[in-house]
PDB file of C-alpha atoms in Angstrom:
ATOM      1  CA  UNK A   1       3.191 -23.191 -24.024  1.00  0.00           C
ATOM      2  CA  UNK A   2       1.267 -26.270 -25.204  1.00  0.00           C
ATOM      3  CA  UNK A   3       3.947 -28.831 -24.456  1.00  0.00           C
ATOM      4  CA  UNK A   4       3.307 -32.557 -24.638  1.00  0.00           C
ATOM      5  CA  UNK A   5       5.678 -35.126 -23.202  1.00  0.00           C
ATOM      6  CA  UNK A   6       5.920 -38.860 -23.708  1.00  0.00           C
ATOM      7  CA  UNK A   7       7.532 -41.499 -21.566  1.00  0.00           C
ATOM      8  CA  UNK A   8       9.527 -43.515 -22.271  1.00  0.00           C
ATOM      9  CA  UNK A   9      11.260 -42.139 -25.332  1.00  0.00           C
ATOM     10  CA  UNK A  10      12.588 -45.577 -26.226  1.00  0.00           C
ATOM     11  CA  UNK A  11      11.616 -49.040 -25.096  1.00  0.00           C
ATOM     12  CA  UNK A  12      12.834 -52.475 -26.060  1.00  0.00           C
ATOM     13  CA  UNK A  13      10.827 -55.477 -24.959  1.00  0.00           C
ATOM     14  CA  UNK A  14      10.536 -59.172 -25.577  1.00  0.00           C
ATOM     15  CA  UNK A  15       7.808 -60.626 -27.724  1.00  0.00           C
ATOM     16  CA  UNK A  16       4.712 -61.421 -25.693  1.00  0.00           C
ATOM     17  CA  UNK A  17       5.185 -58.746 -23.073  1.00  0.00           C
ATOM     18  CA  UNK A  18       3.095 -55.606 -22.613  1.00  0.00           C
ATOM     19  CA  UNK A  19       4.393 -52.062 -22.829  1.00  0.00           C
ATOM     20  CA  UNK A  20       2.806 -48.886 -21.489  1.00  0.00           C
ATOM     21  CA  UNK A  21       3.478 -45.487 -23.016  1.00  0.00           C
ATOM     22  CA  UNK A  22       2.466 -42.306 -21.216  1.00  0.00           C
ATOM     23  CA  UNK A  23       1.442 -39.051 -22.842  1.00  0.00           C
ATOM     24  CA  UNK A  24       1.151 -35.907 -20.737  1.00  0.00           C
ATOM     25  CA  UNK A  25       0.097 -32.379 -21.549  1.00  0.00           C
ATOM     26  CA  UNK A  26       2.368 -30.321 -19.332  1.00  0.00           C
ATOM     27  CA  UNK A  27       0.912 -26.844 -19.450  1.00  0.00           C
ATOM     28  CA  UNK A  28      -2.615 -27.246 -20.738  1.00  0.00           C
ATOM     29  CA  UNK A  29      -5.633 -29.460 -20.306  1.00  0.00           C
ATOM     30  CA  UNK A  30      -6.127 -31.654 -23.337  1.00  0.00           C
ATOM     31  CA  UNK A  31      -9.793 -32.357 -23.844  1.00  0.00           C
ATOM     32  CA  UNK A  32      -8.864 -34.806 -26.549  1.00  0.00           C
ATOM     33  CA  UNK A  33      -5.734 -36.833 -27.084  1.00  0.00           C
ATOM     34  CA  UNK A  34      -4.758 -38.690 -30.207  1.00  0.00           C
ATOM     35  CA  UNK A  35      -2.418 -41.622 -30.749  1.00  0.00           C
ATOM     36  CA  UNK A  36      -0.521 -42.088 -33.981  1.00  0.00           C
ATOM     37  CA  UNK A  37       1.845 -44.639 -35.370  1.00  0.00           C
ATOM     38  CA  UNK A  38       4.668 -43.785 -37.746  1.00  0.00           C
ATOM     39  CA  UNK A  39       6.574 -46.374 -39.734  1.00  0.00           C
ATOM     40  CA  UNK A  40      10.053 -45.557 -41.066  1.00  0.00           C
ATOM     41  CA  UNK A  41       9.946 -43.136 -43.972  1.00  0.00           C
ATOM     42  CA  UNK A  42       6.165 -43.011 -43.800  1.00  0.00           C
ATOM     43  CA  UNK A  43       3.549 -40.653 -42.552  1.00  0.00           C
ATOM     44  CA  UNK A  44       1.659 -40.639 -39.283  1.00  0.00           C
ATOM     45  CA  UNK A  45      -1.357 -42.891 -39.156  1.00  0.00           C
ATOM     46  CA  UNK A  46      -4.063 -42.116 -36.636  1.00  0.00           C
ATOM     47  CA  UNK A  47      -4.726 -45.071 -34.369  1.00  0.00           C
ATOM     48  CA  UNK A  48      -7.294 -43.741 -31.944  1.00  0.00           C
ATOM     49  CA  UNK A  49      -8.901 -40.706 -30.399  1.00  0.00           C
ATOM     50  CA  UNK A  50      -9.522 -40.463 -26.691  1.00  0.00           C
ATOM     51  CA  UNK A  51     -11.518 -38.059 -24.594  1.00  0.00           C
ATOM     52  CA  UNK A  52     -11.048 -37.773 -20.871  1.00  0.00           C
ATOM     53  CA  UNK A  53     -13.285 -40.157 -18.961  1.00  0.00           C
ATOM     54  CA  UNK A  54     -14.683 -41.980 -21.969  1.00  0.00           C
ATOM     55  CA  UNK A  55     -13.720 -44.910 -24.141  1.00  0.00           C
ATOM     56  CA  UNK A  56     -11.309 -44.357 -26.972  1.00  0.00           C
ATOM     57  CA  UNK A  57     -12.490 -44.387 -30.560  1.00  0.00           C
ATOM     58  CA  UNK A  58     -10.293 -46.577 -32.731  1.00  0.00           C
ATOM     59  CA  UNK A  59      -9.640 -46.178 -36.425  1.00  0.00           C
ATOM     60  CA  UNK A  60     -10.515 -48.950 -38.807  1.00  0.00           C
ATOM     61  CA  UNK A  61      -8.014 -51.776 -38.681  1.00  0.00           C
ATOM     62  CA  UNK A  62      -6.654 -50.923 -35.228  1.00  0.00           C
ATOM     63  CA  UNK A  63      -7.272 -53.663 -32.677  1.00  0.00           C
ATOM     64  CA  UNK A  64      -8.697 -52.131 -29.525  1.00  0.00           C
ATOM     65  CA  UNK A  65      -7.778 -55.183 -27.431  1.00  0.00           C
ATOM     66  CA  UNK A  66      -4.213 -54.943 -28.661  1.00  0.00           C
ATOM     67  CA  UNK A  67      -3.762 -51.236 -28.126  1.00  0.00           C
ATOM     68  CA  UNK A  68      -5.408 -50.270 -24.865  1.00  0.00           C
ATOM     69  CA  UNK A  69      -5.920 -46.567 -24.342  1.00  0.00           C
ATOM     70  CA  UNK A  70      -6.793 -44.934 -21.059  1.00  0.00           C
ATOM     71  CA  UNK A  71      -7.440 -41.223 -20.698  1.00  0.00           C
ATOM     72  CA  UNK A  72      -7.733 -40.894 -16.952  1.00  0.00           C
ATOM     73  CA  UNK A  73      -7.349 -37.140 -16.677  1.00  0.00           C
ATOM     74  CA  UNK A  74      -7.165 -34.021 -18.804  1.00  0.00           C
ATOM     75  CA  UNK A  75      -3.379 -34.196 -18.739  1.00  0.00           C
ATOM     76  CA  UNK A  76      -2.640 -37.912 -19.047  1.00  0.00           C
ATOM     77  CA  UNK A  77      -3.350 -40.595 -21.595  1.00  0.00           C
ATOM     78  CA  UNK A  78      -1.702 -43.993 -21.751  1.00  0.00           C
ATOM     79  CA  UNK A  79      -1.293 -46.476 -24.573  1.00  0.00           C
ATOM     80  CA  UNK A  80      -0.602 -50.076 -23.628  1.00  0.00           C
ATOM     81  CA  UNK A  81       0.585 -52.419 -26.337  1.00  0.00           C
ATOM     82  CA  UNK A  82      -0.483 -55.830 -25.088  1.00  0.00           C
ATOM     83  CA  UNK A  83       1.321 -59.049 -25.980  1.00  0.00           C
ATOM     84  CA  UNK A  84       3.660 -57.139 -28.238  1.00  0.00           C
ATOM     85  CA  UNK A  85       5.112 -58.773 -31.332  1.00  0.00           C
ATOM     86  CA  UNK A  86       7.910 -57.663 -33.654  1.00  0.00           C
ATOM     87  CA  UNK A  87       5.388 -56.248 -36.138  1.00  0.00           C
ATOM     88  CA  UNK A  88       4.291 -53.800 -33.426  1.00  0.00           C
ATOM     89  CA  UNK A  89       7.722 -52.207 -33.525  1.00  0.00           C
ATOM     90  CA  UNK A  90       7.180 -48.621 -34.558  1.00  0.00           C
ATOM     91  CA  UNK A  91       7.275 -44.993 -33.521  1.00  0.00           C
ATOM     92  CA  UNK A  92       4.243 -44.049 -31.451  1.00  0.00           C
ATOM     93  CA  UNK A  93       3.300 -40.393 -31.189  1.00  0.00           C
ATOM     94  CA  UNK A  94       0.583 -38.764 -29.143  1.00  0.00           C
ATOM     95  CA  UNK A  95      -0.950 -35.341 -29.398  1.00  0.00           C
ATOM     96  CA  UNK A  96      -3.195 -33.225 -27.238  1.00  0.00           C
ATOM     97  CA  UNK A  97      -5.878 -30.853 -28.367  1.00  0.00           C
ATOM     98  CA  UNK A  98      -7.589 -27.940 -26.697  1.00  0.00           C
ATOM     99  CA  UNK A  99     -10.639 -28.651 -28.792  1.00  0.00           C
ATOM    100  CA  UNK A 100      -9.969 -25.904 -31.327  1.00  0.00           C
ATOM    101  CA  UNK A 101      -8.770 -28.227 -34.069  1.00  0.00           C
ATOM    102  CA  UNK A 102      -5.098 -27.649 -33.294  1.00  0.00           C
ATOM    103  CA  UNK A 103      -2.990 -30.490 -31.973  1.00  0.00           C
ATOM    104  CA  UNK A 104       0.275 -30.357 -30.055  1.00  0.00           C
ATOM    105  CA  UNK A 105       2.521 -33.321 -30.521  1.00  0.00           C
ATOM    106  CA  UNK A 106       4.712 -35.275 -28.163  1.00  0.00           C
ATOM    107  CA  UNK A 107       8.262 -36.286 -29.065  1.00  0.00           C
ATOM    108  CA  UNK A 108       7.291 -39.886 -29.738  1.00  0.00           C
ATOM    109  CA  UNK A 109       8.226 -43.276 -28.313  1.00  0.00           C
ATOM    110  CA  UNK A 110      10.336 -45.741 -30.257  1.00  0.00           C
ATOM    111  CA  UNK A 111       9.147 -49.283 -29.520  1.00  0.00           C
ATOM    112  CA  UNK A 112      11.283 -52.235 -30.520  1.00  0.00           C
ATOM    113  CA  UNK A 113       9.932 -55.709 -29.920  1.00  0.00           C
ATOM    114  CA  UNK A 114      12.505 -58.482 -30.080  1.00  0.00           C
TER     115      UNK A 114
ATOM    116  CA  UNK B   1     -12.720 -39.621 -45.196  1.00  0.00           C
ATOM    117  CA  UNK B   2     -10.121 -37.162 -46.336  1.00  0.00           C
ATOM    118  CA  UNK B   3      -6.829 -37.982 -48.027  1.00  0.00           C
ATOM    119  CA  UNK B   4      -3.703 -35.941 -48.567  1.00  0.00           C
ATOM    120  CA  UNK B   5      -1.164 -36.150 -51.338  1.00  0.00           C
ATOM    121  CA  UNK B   6       2.283 -34.582 -51.205  1.00  0.00           C
ATOM    122  CA  UNK B   7       3.937 -34.388 -54.586  1.00  0.00           C
ATOM    123  CA  UNK B   8       7.578 -34.572 -53.671  1.00  0.00           C
ATOM    124  CA  UNK B   9       9.196 -37.304 -51.657  1.00  0.00           C
ATOM    125  CA  UNK B  10      12.633 -35.731 -51.394  1.00  0.00           C
ATOM    126  CA  UNK B  11      13.758 -32.244 -52.349  1.00  0.00           C
ATOM    127  CA  UNK B  12      17.406 -31.203 -52.384  1.00  0.00           C
ATOM    128  CA  UNK B  13      18.342 -27.592 -52.822  1.00  0.00           C
ATOM    129  CA  UNK B  14      21.028 -25.065 -52.004  1.00  0.00           C
ATOM    130  CA  UNK B  15      20.874 -22.315 -49.429  1.00  0.00           C
ATOM    131  CA  UNK B  16      19.057 -19.188 -50.623  1.00  0.00           C
ATOM    132  CA  UNK B  17      17.060 -21.170 -53.170  1.00  0.00           C
ATOM    133  CA  UNK B  18      13.286 -20.909 -53.143  1.00  0.00           C
ATOM    134  CA  UNK B  19      11.206 -23.796 -51.915  1.00  0.00           C
ATOM    135  CA  UNK B  20       7.727 -24.894 -52.872  1.00  0.00           C
ATOM    136  CA  UNK B  21       6.151 -28.104 -51.629  1.00  0.00           C
ATOM    137  CA  UNK B  22       2.919 -29.302 -53.158  1.00  0.00           C
ATOM    138  CA  UNK B  23      -0.040 -30.595 -51.194  1.00  0.00           C
ATOM    139  CA  UNK B  24      -3.420 -31.664 -52.530  1.00  0.00           C
ATOM    140  CA  UNK B  25      -6.280 -33.056 -50.548  1.00  0.00           C
ATOM    141  CA  UNK B  26      -9.586 -34.709 -51.180  1.00  0.00           C
ATOM    142  CA  UNK B  27     -12.509 -33.997 -48.909  1.00  0.00           C
ATOM    143  CA  UNK B  28     -16.092 -33.047 -49.542  1.00  0.00           C
ATOM    144  CA  UNK B  29     -16.666 -30.643 -46.675  1.00  0.00           C
ATOM    145  CA  UNK B  30     -15.044 -27.726 -44.923  1.00  0.00           C
ATOM    146  CA  UNK B  31     -11.432 -28.440 -44.121  1.00  0.00           C
ATOM    147  CA  UNK B  32      -8.769 -27.095 -41.869  1.00  0.00           C
ATOM    148  CA  UNK B  33      -5.285 -27.312 -43.325  1.00  0.00           C
ATOM    149  CA  UNK B  34      -1.909 -27.554 -41.667  1.00  0.00           C
ATOM    150  CA  UNK B  35       1.765 -27.813 -42.412  1.00  0.00           C
ATOM    151  CA  UNK B  36       3.959 -29.440 -39.803  1.00  0.00           C
ATOM    152  CA  UNK B  37       7.729 -29.714 -39.710  1.00  0.00           C
ATOM    153  CA  UNK B  38       9.829 -32.384 -38.035  1.00  0.00           C
ATOM    154  CA  UNK B  39      13.479 -31.474 -37.581  1.00  0.00           C
ATOM    155  CA  UNK B  40      15.928 -34.347 -37.170  1.00  0.00           C
ATOM    156  CA  UNK B  41      15.440 -35.941 -33.775  1.00  0.00           C
ATOM    157  CA  UNK B  42      12.659 -33.586 -32.781  1.00  0.00           C
ATOM    158  CA  UNK B  43       8.890 -33.750 -32.521  1.00  0.00           C
ATOM    159  CA  UNK B  44       6.354 -32.373 -34.952  1.00  0.00           C
ATOM    160  CA  UNK B  45       5.920 -28.625 -34.834  1.00  0.00           C
ATOM    161  CA  UNK B  46       3.215 -26.529 -36.422  1.00  0.00           C
ATOM    162  CA  UNK B  47       4.487 -24.264 -39.214  1.00  0.00           C
ATOM    163  CA  UNK B  48       1.174 -22.725 -40.163  1.00  0.00           C
ATOM    164  CA  UNK B  49      -2.518 -23.419 -40.420  1.00  0.00           C
ATOM    165  CA  UNK B  50      -5.546 -22.333 -42.376  1.00  0.00           C
ATOM    166  CA  UNK B  51      -9.023 -22.360 -40.896  1.00  0.00           C
ATOM    167  CA  UNK B  52     -10.780 -19.553 -42.784  1.00  0.00           C
ATOM    168  CA  UNK B  53     -10.258 -16.037 -44.102  1.00  0.00           C
ATOM    169  CA  UNK B  54      -7.258 -14.910 -46.137  1.00  0.00           C
ATOM    170  CA  UNK B  55      -6.147 -17.905 -48.207  1.00  0.00           C
ATOM    171  CA  UNK B  56      -2.534 -16.761 -48.039  1.00  0.00           C
ATOM    172  CA  UNK B  57      -1.280 -17.831 -44.648  1.00  0.00           C
ATOM    173  CA  UNK B  58       1.982 -16.771 -43.106  1.00  0.00           C
ATOM    174  CA  UNK B  59       3.675 -19.032 -40.603  1.00  0.00           C
ATOM    175  CA  UNK B  60       6.830 -19.197 -38.576  1.00  0.00           C
ATOM    176  CA  UNK B  61      10.390 -19.057 -39.912  1.00  0.00           C
ATOM    177  CA  UNK B  62       9.407 -17.248 -43.107  1.00  0.00           C
ATOM    178  CA  UNK B  63       7.095 -19.955 -44.449  1.00  0.00           C
ATOM    179  CA  UNK B  64       3.788 -19.253 -46.118  1.00  0.00           C
ATOM    180  CA  UNK B  65       1.108 -21.331 -47.776  1.00  0.00           C
ATOM    181  CA  UNK B  66      -1.734 -20.603 -50.139  1.00  0.00           C
ATOM    182  CA  UNK B  67      -5.092 -22.306 -49.998  1.00  0.00           C
ATOM    183  CA  UNK B  68      -6.619 -22.640 -53.453  1.00  0.00           C
ATOM    184  CA  UNK B  69     -10.046 -24.120 -52.947  1.00  0.00           C
ATOM    185  CA  UNK B  70     -10.725 -24.767 -56.630  1.00  0.00           C
ATOM    186  CA  UNK B  71      -7.569 -26.838 -56.883  1.00  0.00           C
ATOM    187  CA  UNK B  72      -7.886 -28.512 -53.488  1.00  0.00           C
ATOM    188  CA  UNK B  73      -4.333 -27.407 -52.842  1.00  0.00           C
ATOM    189  CA  UNK B  74      -2.363 -25.948 -49.961  1.00  0.00           C
ATOM    190  CA  UNK B  75       1.192 -25.496 -51.181  1.00  0.00           C
ATOM    191  CA  UNK B  76       3.985 -24.443 -48.863  1.00  0.00           C
ATOM    192  CA  UNK B  77       6.558 -21.858 -49.900  1.00  0.00           C
ATOM    193  CA  UNK B  78       9.657 -20.165 -48.627  1.00  0.00           C
ATOM    194  CA  UNK B  79      11.492 -17.596 -50.772  1.00  0.00           C
ATOM    195  CA  UNK B  80      14.985 -18.322 -49.477  1.00  0.00           C
ATOM    196  CA  UNK B  81      15.853 -21.458 -47.532  1.00  0.00           C
ATOM    197  CA  UNK B  82      18.566 -21.909 -44.965  1.00  0.00           C
ATOM    198  CA  UNK B  83      20.567 -24.953 -43.987  1.00  0.00           C
ATOM    199  CA  UNK B  84      18.480 -25.117 -40.793  1.00  0.00           C
ATOM    200  CA  UNK B  85      15.356 -25.760 -42.867  1.00  0.00           C
ATOM    201  CA  UNK B  86      16.551 -29.313 -43.470  1.00  0.00           C
ATOM    202  CA  UNK B  87      13.674 -31.379 -42.102  1.00  0.00           C
ATOM    203  CA  UNK B  88      10.659 -33.498 -42.905  1.00  0.00           C
ATOM    204  CA  UNK B  89       7.546 -31.538 -43.871  1.00  0.00           C
ATOM    205  CA  UNK B  90       4.023 -32.883 -43.520  1.00  0.00           C
ATOM    206  CA  UNK B  91       0.820 -31.494 -44.913  1.00  0.00           C
ATOM    207  CA  UNK B  92      -2.296 -32.406 -42.925  1.00  0.00           C
ATOM    208  CA  UNK B  93      -6.029 -31.975 -43.266  1.00  0.00           C
ATOM    209  CA  UNK B  94      -8.784 -32.097 -40.668  1.00  0.00           C
ATOM    210  CA  UNK B  95     -12.501 -32.213 -41.225  1.00  0.00           C
ATOM    211  CA  UNK B  96     -15.245 -31.482 -38.744  1.00  0.00           C
ATOM    212  CA  UNK B  97     -14.212 -34.347 -36.472  1.00  0.00           C
ATOM    213  CA  UNK B  98     -10.791 -32.756 -35.792  1.00  0.00           C
ATOM    214  CA  UNK B  99      -9.002 -35.914 -36.912  1.00  0.00           C
ATOM    215  CA  UNK B 100      -5.829 -35.193 -38.835  1.00  0.00           C
ATOM    216  CA  UNK B 101      -4.952 -36.997 -42.034  1.00  0.00           C
ATOM    217  CA  UNK B 102      -1.310 -36.592 -42.960  1.00  0.00           C
ATOM    218  CA  UNK B 103       0.425 -36.677 -46.282  1.00  0.00           C
ATOM    219  CA  UNK B 104       3.387 -38.992 -46.765  1.00  0.00           C
ATOM    220  CA  UNK B 105       5.830 -36.214 -46.002  1.00  0.00           C
ATOM    221  CA  UNK B 106       8.570 -34.513 -47.972  1.00  0.00           C
ATOM    222  CA  UNK B 107      12.185 -34.672 -46.919  1.00  0.00           C
ATOM    223  CA  UNK B 108      13.909 -31.373 -47.581  1.00  0.00           C
ATOM    224  CA  UNK B 109      17.683 -31.300 -47.635  1.00  0.00           C
ATOM    225  CA  UNK B 110      19.347 -27.918 -47.849  1.00  0.00           C
ATOM    226  CA  UNK B 111      22.990 -27.913 -48.841  1.00  0.00           C
ATOM    227  CA  UNK B 112      25.242 -25.177 -47.530  1.00  0.00           C
TER     228      UNK B 112
END
């Protein structure tokens, strides 16, 4: 149980375009979803926290207009990287939580911006 | 805000050797502590967690960790590693807001 999926697993886009990444909790309702970014050989950095039906809370230094998060239902959250640039290339990981302080992680999405 | 420090960047050992990975955290309040593992090409999986109670926590695949409050530590141990334990290991801490702060990770390579 407690499976989280992400789509796509890999995406390559041109600079200036927007990319949407989906995060779904497949067998549970995630009251809260989290979005992380992981650079090569580095740890996960929390970008934002989203609760279903409300605005996401962004961590310091994360541009909310750049990284748009929508949490439309208890099983789906989306991250849209707007006007992507090469420095946005990274591994984006989402997680879902049942609200008991345990998170279940998706497999991640590798974004490459050319 | 909490921070997490993992002592070892890369550990190389032989099968059947014992493993101990250090993790220290800084946070003023009550914490919940986690160890996650990321096998090559796979997503993060929970190894074990500590919320309260017995400070010696047993997890999956023979791993255990000990919470020592006075030392702000939560070290991970396994008495005898296998080749399949080759992975990246992350220590993480959450405060009352449920937000996880991760350590930098330790790459463990087990040689057959």
